[in-house]
Coordinates of C-alpha atoms in Angstrom, one line a residue:
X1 CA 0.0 0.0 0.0
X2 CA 1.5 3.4 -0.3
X3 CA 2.0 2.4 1.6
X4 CA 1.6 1.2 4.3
X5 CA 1.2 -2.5 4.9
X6 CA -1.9 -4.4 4.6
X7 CA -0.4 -7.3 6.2
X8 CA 1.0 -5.7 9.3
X9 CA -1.7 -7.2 10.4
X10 CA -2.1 -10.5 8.6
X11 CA -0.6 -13.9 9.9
X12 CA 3.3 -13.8 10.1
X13 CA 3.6 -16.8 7.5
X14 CA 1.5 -14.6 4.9
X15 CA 4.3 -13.2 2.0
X16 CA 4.8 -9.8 1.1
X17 CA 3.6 -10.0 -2.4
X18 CA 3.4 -6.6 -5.1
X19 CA -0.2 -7.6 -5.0
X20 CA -0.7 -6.6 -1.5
X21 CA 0.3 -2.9 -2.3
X22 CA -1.7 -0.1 -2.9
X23 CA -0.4 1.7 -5.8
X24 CA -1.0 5.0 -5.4
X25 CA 0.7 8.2 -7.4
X26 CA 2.5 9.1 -4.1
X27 CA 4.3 5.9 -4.7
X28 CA 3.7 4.7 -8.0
X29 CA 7.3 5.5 -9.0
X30 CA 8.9 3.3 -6.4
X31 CA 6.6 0.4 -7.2
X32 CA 7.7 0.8 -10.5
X33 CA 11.5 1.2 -9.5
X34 CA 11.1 -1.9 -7.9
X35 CA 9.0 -4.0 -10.2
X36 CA 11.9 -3.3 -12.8
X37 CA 14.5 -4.8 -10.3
X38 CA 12.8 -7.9 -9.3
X39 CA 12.1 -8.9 -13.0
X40 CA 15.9 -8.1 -13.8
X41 CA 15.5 -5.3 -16.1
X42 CA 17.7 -3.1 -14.1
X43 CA 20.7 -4.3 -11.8
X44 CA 21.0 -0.7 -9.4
X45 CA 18.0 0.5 -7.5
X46 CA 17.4 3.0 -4.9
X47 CA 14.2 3.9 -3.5
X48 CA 13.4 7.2 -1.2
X49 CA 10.5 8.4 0.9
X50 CA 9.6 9.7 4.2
X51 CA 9.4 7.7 7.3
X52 CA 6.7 4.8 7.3
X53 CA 4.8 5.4 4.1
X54 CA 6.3 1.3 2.9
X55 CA 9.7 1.5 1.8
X56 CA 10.1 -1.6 4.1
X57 CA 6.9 -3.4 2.5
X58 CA 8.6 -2.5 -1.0
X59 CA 11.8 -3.8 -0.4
X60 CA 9.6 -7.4 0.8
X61 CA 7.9 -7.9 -1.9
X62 CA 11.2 -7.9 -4.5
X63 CA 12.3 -10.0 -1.9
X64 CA 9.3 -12.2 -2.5
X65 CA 9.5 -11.9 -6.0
X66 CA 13.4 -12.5 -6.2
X67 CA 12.7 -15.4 -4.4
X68 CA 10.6 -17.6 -7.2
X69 CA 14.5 -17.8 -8.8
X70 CA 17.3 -17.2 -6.1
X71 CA 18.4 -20.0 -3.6
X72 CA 19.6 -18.6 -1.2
X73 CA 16.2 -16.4 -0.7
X74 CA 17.3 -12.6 -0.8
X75 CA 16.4 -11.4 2.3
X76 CA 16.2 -7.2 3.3
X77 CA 18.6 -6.2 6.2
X78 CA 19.4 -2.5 7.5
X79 CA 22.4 -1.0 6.1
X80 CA 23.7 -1.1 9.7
X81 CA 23.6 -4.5 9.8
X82 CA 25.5 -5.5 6.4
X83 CA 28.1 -3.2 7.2
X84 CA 29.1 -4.9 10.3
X85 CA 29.1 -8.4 8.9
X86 CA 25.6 -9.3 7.2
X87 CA 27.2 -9.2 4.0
X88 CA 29.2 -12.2 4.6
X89 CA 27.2 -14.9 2.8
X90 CA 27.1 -15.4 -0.7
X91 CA 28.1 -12.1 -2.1
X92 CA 26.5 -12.7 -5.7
X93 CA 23.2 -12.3 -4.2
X94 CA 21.1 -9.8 -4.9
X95 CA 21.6 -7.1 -1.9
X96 CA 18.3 -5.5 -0.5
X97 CA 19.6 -2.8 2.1
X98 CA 17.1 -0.4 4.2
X99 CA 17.7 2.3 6.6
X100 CA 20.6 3.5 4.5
X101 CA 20.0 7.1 5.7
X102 CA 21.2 5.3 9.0
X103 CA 25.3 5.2 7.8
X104 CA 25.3 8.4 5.4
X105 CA 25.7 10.9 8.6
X106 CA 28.8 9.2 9.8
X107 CA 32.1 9.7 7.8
X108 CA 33.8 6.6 8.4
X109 CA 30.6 4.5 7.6
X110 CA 29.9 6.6 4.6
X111 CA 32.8 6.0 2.9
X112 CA 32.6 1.9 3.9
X113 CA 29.2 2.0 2.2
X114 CA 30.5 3.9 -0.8
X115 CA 33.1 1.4 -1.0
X116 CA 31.4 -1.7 -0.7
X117 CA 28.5 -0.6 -3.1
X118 CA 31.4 0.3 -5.5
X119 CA 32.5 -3.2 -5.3
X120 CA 29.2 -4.5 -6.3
X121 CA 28.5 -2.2 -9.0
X122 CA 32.0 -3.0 -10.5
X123 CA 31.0 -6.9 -10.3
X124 CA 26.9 -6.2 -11.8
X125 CA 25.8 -7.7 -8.6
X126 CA 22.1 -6.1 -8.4
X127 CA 21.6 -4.0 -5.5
X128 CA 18.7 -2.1 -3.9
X129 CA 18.4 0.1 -1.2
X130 CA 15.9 2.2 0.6
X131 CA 17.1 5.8 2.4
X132 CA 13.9 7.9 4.3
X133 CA 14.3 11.5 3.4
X134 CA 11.6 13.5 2.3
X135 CA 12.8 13.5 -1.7
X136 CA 16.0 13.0 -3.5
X137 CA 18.6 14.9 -3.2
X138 CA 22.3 15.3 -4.3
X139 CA 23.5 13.8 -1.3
X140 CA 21.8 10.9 -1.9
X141 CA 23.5 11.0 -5.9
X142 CA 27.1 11.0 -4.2
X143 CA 26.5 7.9 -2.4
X144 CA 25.8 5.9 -5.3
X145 CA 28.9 4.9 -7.3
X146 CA 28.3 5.3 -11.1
X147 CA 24.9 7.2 -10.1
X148 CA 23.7 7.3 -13.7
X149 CA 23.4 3.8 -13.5
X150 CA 21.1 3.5 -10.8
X151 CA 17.5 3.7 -11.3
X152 CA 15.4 5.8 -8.1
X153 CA 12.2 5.9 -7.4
X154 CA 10.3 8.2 -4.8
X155 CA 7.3 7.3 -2.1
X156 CA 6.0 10.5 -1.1
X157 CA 3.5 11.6 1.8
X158 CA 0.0 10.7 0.9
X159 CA -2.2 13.2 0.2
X160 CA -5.7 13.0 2.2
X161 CA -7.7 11.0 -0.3
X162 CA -5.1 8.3 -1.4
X163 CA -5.0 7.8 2.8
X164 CA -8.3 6.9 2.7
X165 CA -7.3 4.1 0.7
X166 CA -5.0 3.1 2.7
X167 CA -6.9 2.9 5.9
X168 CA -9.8 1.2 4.1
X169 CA -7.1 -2.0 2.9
X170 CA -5.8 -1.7 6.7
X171 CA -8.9 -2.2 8.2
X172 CA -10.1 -4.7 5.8
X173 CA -6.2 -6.5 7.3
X174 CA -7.7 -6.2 10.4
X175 CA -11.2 -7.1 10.2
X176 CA -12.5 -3.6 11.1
X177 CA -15.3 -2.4 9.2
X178 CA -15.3 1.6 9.2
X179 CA -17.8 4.0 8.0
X180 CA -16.8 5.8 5.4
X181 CA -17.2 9.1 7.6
X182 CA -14.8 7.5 10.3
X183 CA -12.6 7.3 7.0
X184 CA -12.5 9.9 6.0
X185 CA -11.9 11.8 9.5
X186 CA -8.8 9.8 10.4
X187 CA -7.3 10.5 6.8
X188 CA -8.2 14.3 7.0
X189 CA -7.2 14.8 10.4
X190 CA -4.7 12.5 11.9
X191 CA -1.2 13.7 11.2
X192 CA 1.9 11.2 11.4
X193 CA 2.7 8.2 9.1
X194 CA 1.5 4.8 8.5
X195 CA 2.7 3.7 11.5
X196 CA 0.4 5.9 13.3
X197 CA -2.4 4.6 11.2
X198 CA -1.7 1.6 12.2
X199 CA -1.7 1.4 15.9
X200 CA -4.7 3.8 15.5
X201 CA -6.5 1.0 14.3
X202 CA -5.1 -1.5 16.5
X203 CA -6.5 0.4 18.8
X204 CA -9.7 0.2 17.5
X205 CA -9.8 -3.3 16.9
X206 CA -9.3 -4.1 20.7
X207 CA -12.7 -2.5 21.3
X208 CA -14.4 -4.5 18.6
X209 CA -14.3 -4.6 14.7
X210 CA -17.3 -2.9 14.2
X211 CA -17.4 0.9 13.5
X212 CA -20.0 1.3 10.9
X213 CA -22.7 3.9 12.3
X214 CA -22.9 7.3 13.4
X215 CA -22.2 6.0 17.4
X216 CA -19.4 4.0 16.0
X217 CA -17.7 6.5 14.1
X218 CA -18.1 9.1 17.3
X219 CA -16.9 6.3 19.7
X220 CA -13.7 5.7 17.8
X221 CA -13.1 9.5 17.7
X222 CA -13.0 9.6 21.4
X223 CA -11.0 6.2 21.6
X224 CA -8.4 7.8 19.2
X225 CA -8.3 11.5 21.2
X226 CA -4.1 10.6 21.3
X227 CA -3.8 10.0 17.7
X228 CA -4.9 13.5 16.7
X229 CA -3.3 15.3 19.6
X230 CA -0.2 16.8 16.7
X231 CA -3.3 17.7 15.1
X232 CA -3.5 21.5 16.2
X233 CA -7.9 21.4 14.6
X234 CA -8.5 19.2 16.3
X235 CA -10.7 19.3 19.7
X236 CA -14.0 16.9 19.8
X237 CA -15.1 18.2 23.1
X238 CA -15.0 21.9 21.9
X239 CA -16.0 20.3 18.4
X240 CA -19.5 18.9 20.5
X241 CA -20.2 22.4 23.1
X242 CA -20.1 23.9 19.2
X243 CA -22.8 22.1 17.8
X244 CA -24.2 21.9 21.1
X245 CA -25.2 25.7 21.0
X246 CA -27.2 25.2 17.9
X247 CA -28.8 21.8 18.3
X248 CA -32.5 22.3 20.0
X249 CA -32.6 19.8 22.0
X250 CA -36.5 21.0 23.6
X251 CA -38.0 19.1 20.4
X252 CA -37.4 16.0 22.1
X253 CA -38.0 16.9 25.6
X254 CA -34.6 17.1 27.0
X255 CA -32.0 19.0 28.7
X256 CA -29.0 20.3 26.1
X257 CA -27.1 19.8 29.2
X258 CA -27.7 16.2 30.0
X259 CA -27.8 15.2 26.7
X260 CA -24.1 16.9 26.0
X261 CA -22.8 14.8 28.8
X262 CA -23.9 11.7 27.8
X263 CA -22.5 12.3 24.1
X264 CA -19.5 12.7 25.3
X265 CA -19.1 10.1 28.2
X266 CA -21.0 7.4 26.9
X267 CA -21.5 7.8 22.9
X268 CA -17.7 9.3 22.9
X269 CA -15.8 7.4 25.8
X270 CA -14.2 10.4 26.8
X271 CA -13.0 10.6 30.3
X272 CA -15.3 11.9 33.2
X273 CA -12.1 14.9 34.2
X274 CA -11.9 16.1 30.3
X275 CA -15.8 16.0 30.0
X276 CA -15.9 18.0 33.6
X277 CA -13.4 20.6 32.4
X278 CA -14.6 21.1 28.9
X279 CA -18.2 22.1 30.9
X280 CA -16.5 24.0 33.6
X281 CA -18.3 21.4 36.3
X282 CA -16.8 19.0 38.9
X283 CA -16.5 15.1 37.7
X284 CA -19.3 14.2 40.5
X285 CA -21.6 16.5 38.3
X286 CA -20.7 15.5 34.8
X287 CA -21.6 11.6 36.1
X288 CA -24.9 12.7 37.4
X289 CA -26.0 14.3 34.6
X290 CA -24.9 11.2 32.1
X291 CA -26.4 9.3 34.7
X292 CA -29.3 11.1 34.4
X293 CA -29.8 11.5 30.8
X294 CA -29.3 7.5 30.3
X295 CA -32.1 6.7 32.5
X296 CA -34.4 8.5 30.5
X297 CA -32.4 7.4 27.2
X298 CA -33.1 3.9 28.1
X299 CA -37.0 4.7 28.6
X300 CA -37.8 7.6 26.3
X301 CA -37.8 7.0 22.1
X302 CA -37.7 10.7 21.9
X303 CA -34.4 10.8 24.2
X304 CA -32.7 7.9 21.6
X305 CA -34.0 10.1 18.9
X306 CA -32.4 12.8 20.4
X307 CA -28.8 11.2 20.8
X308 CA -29.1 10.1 17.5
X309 CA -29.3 13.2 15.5
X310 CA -27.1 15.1 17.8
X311 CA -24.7 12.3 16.9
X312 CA -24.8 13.2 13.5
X313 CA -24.8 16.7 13.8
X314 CA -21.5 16.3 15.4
X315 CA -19.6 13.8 13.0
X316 CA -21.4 15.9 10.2
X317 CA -19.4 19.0 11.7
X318 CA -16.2 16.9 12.1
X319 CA -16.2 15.7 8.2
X320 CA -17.1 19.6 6.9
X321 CA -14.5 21.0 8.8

């Protein structure tokens, strides 16, 4: 996936395969890059990206691929790793380095890579490596010996829609079945990289796989309040005393009040101390008005009614924004 892995989730055993990517055009060229060096077209091959958008997942699946006609099977190692040592089995395999980023800070290692990649250029072994920056640059040209015969390719930060994407094959990795506003709130407003996509629906998935509805979708908001703290937009409690102040809540017979606190304890699992601060009240007094609300909630169609359209006023408010 652009890419971040669908099978981070899957069973260990299951193979990194090109199939399991999302091709994207934030990543299109490094799928490309890499396609051309698994099938032997080109010999020198350097992929570069940010951090966690599948450089790692890339570098699998021509490992994968490589494998249907190497013996040994080519296996991907940090850069770290072969320089002290990893390199010492058959060196007319192909070499799938990551994390080279890792040695190209320090002098001495720098010029050991330079000198080992020489080597291997001078011999046509086929090489490919991954280094996380955020695009190519000349730097990255004077590590590679004979740069003009190295092929690079570039993953790039997704933009909003193509994360959608990618958190819809995530879930579907997980077994989580996500609205399509939940979706699209988590791609528009969580910052940080695949990585962070991922635990954030790890951590969904150890509340249930279900997050389909309106209450879903404002549930997992609340569950995920740490996943968009970088996000400086984003505030669901201030996000529901908004909406709150225009919602008339007298058309089903009940309090804005009560029915604010229950939102955002029960319907938003938000804690009873941020819930009690957002309405300037003590804890004690945010409980008992939850409390109170759910009795009548439990009793009252008009009070289900109620939560259910304030609901989607508010995840209505967080797509728009």
């Amino acid at each position: 996936m652009n890419s971040i892995e669908a099978s981070e989730e899957t069973r260990a055993d299951s193979p990194r395969t090109f199939g399991s990517l999302a091709v994207l055009p934030s990543n299109v060229g490094a799928v490309e890059t890499a396609l051309h060096f698994a099938s032997g077209l080109n010999a020198f091959t350097a992929i570069v990206g940010p951090s966690g958008w599948g450089k790692t997942h890339i570098l699998e699946c021509v490992s994968e691929k490589l494998s249907q006609r190497w013996r040994p099977v080519p296996l991907v190692m940090s850069a770290t790793e072969w320089l002290a040592g990893g390199h010492s089995g058959d060196p007319s395999l192909p070499l799938l380095l990551d994390d080279v980023q890792e040695l190209t800070s320090r002098p001495r290692s720098r010029i050991q890579l330079r000198l080992g990649l020489e080597r291997r250029v001078r011999s046509g072994r086929p090489t490919m490596l991954a280094f996380t920056a955020a695009k190519k640059t000349r730097h990255l040209s004077a590590i590679l010996p004979c740069a003009k015969d190295w092929m690079i390719g570039a993953v790039s930060e997704p933009a909003p829609s193509e994360r959608m994407l990618i958190i819809a094959q995530l879930a579907d990795a997980q077994g989580l079945s996500l609205s399509s506003s939940l979706t699209r709130v988590i791609a528009h407003k969580m910052r940080g990289n695949g990585r962070t996509l991922v635990g954030a629906l790890r951590r969904l998935r150890l509340h249930g796989p279900l997050w389909n509805d309106v209450s879903g979708t404002l549930k997992a908001c609340g569950l995920l309040e740490p996943f968009f703290a970088d996000s400086g937009s984003w505030d669901l409690r201030g996000h529901v005393l908004s909406v709150a102040r225009g919602f008339d809540a007298s058309r089903f017979g009940v309090p804005i009040s009560d029915l604010v606190a229950f939102t955002m304890l029960r319907e938003a699992a938000l804690s009873e101390v941020d819930v009690a601060r957002s309405l300037s009240i003590e804890p004690g007094e945010a409980y008992a008005r939850c409390a109170r609300f759910e009795r009548q909630y439990k009793t009252s169609e008009n009070a289900l009614f109620a939560v259910r359209c304030f609901a989607e006023s508010v995840v209505e408010g967080l797509i728009s924004d």
